[in-house]
Amino acid sequence: MIKIKSLEDMEEYRATAGTLSKSALRRAGAMCKPGVSTQEIDRVVESFIRLHGATPGFKGYGGFPGSVCASINEQVVHGIPSPDVILKDGDIISIDTGANKNGWAGDNAWTFYVGHVSDEVKGLCEVTRDCLKAAIEQAVPGNHMGDVGFAVQDLAESNGYGVIRDYVGHGVGHQMHEDPNVPNYGKKGRGVKLQVGMVIAIEPMIAMGTYQTRVWPNGWTVQTTDGLPAAHYENTIGITKDGPMILTQDDEGPWCQMQGGEE
Ligand code: MG
């Protein structure tokens, strides 16, 4: 069942969970330098979220052990932070952060460059970020979920990339995962009709090669089966009568820098 939110709900979400989730993501991105472990990032983000009177939404969610998801290179999503995973020059790292505040569940993600990343991999990241922007533009009342998915799929595939099918975006609210699903593929005019008051996380996951994935024996980490890199960008948005309102944004806006390691 899709839970419809009021404009006041959306504004409260943005002012609380949305702002803090984005600031936490920015904080994480500033740490993404060669030599840093993903556990260090996790620790800093958890402290940051708790310092602001909130709790990390992912910690313990379905048993997930981390406060962030930290997924390197061929890992698509749900990478577990570890002291043994040390960032190297040329890596990309997809980080998911979510802060629960005032009863709202924040959710957003970004793929950062670690040091000097190849132009080929930067291209994948830039197109994936642009897929997110294109999808958000389609999130207007009267459109359908297929219009959102089509925007992602069309841009990604026209660049020769694979659209991950096994994981999709979702409704957001008091719970991190609510109805409806928000696939990154689809046909124009098909699927759930978008209406004022829907709050959804749009999160294209795009691969350099195949879209097929497998899950590690740890039960969490998802990687591409061909070992080629994948990128992941996510914002939570509310659909208003005037169009999409990005709810995961702080004073600096809804977007992060692509380059990690910079404030
Ligand atoms: Mg999400």
CSV table of N, CA, C and O and ligand atoms in Angstrom, one decimal, residues 58 96 107-108 168-170 172 176-177 201-203 232 234 236, ligand 1:
chain,number,residue,atom,x,y,z
A,58,PHE,N,20.6,2.2,8.7
A,58,PHE,CA,21.0,0.9,8.2
A,58,PHE,C,21.4,-0.1,9.3
A,58,PHE,O,21.4,-1.3,9.1
A,96,ASP,N,26.1,4.5,0.9
A,96,ASP,CA,24.7,4.7,1.2
A,96,ASP,C,24.6,5.2,2.6
A,96,ASP,O,25.2,4.5,3.5
A,107,ASP,N,17.4,8.3,3.3
A,107,ASP,CA,18.0,7.3,2.4
A,107,ASP,C,18.6,8.1,1.2
A,107,ASP,O,17.9,8.7,0.4
A,108,ASN,N,19.9,8.0,1.1
A,108,ASN,CA,20.6,8.6,-0.2
A,108,ASN,C,21.9,7.9,-0.4
A,108,ASN,O,22.5,7.3,0.6
A,168,VAL,N,16.2,-2.3,-6.8
A,168,VAL,CA,15.4,-1.2,-7.3
A,168,VAL,C,15.2,-0.1,-6.2
A,168,VAL,O,15.4,-0.4,-5.0
A,169,GLY,N,14.8,1.1,-6.6
A,169,GLY,CA,14.4,2.1,-5.7
A,169,GLY,C,13.0,1.7,-5.0
A,169,GLY,O,12.4,0.6,-5.3
A,170,HIS,N,12.5,2.6,-4.2
A,170,HIS,CA,11.4,2.2,-3.3
A,170,HIS,C,10.7,3.4,-2.7
A,170,HIS,O,11.3,4.5,-2.7
A,172,VAL,N,9.5,5.7,0.5
A,172,VAL,CA,10.2,6.0,1.7
A,172,VAL,C,9.2,6.8,2.6
A,172,VAL,O,8.4,7.5,2.1
A,176,MET,N,12.1,2.8,5.9
A,176,MET,CA,13.0,3.1,4.8
A,176,MET,C,12.6,2.4,3.5
A,176,MET,O,12.8,3.0,2.4
A,177,HIS,N,11.9,1.3,3.6
A,177,HIS,CA,11.4,0.7,2.4
A,177,HIS,C,9.9,0.6,2.5
A,177,HIS,O,9.3,-0.2,3.3
A,201,ALA,N,12.5,6.9,-3.2
A,201,ALA,CA,13.9,6.9,-3.4
A,201,ALA,C,14.2,6.4,-4.8
A,201,ALA,O,13.9,5.3,-5.1
A,202,ILE,N,14.8,7.3,-5.6
A,202,ILE,CA,15.2,6.9,-6.9
A,202,ILE,C,16.7,6.6,-6.9
A,202,ILE,O,17.5,7.5,-6.4
A,203,GLU,N,17.1,5.4,-7.3
A,203,GLU,CA,18.5,5.0,-7.1
A,203,GLU,C,19.0,4.2,-8.3
A,203,GLU,O,19.1,2.9,-8.1
A,232,HIS,N,26.3,4.0,-8.3
A,232,HIS,CA,25.0,4.1,-7.6
A,232,HIS,C,24.8,5.5,-7.1
A,232,HIS,O,25.6,5.9,-6.2
A,234,GLU,N,21.6,8.1,-5.5
A,234,GLU,CA,20.3,8.0,-4.9
A,234,GLU,C,19.9,9.3,-4.2
A,234,GLU,O,20.6,9.8,-3.4
A,236,THR,N,16.1,10.8,-2.3
A,236,THR,CA,14.7,10.6,-2.0
A,236,THR,C,14.0,11.9,-2.4
A,236,THR,O,14.4,13.0,-2.0
B,1,MG,MG,17.3,3.2,-1.1
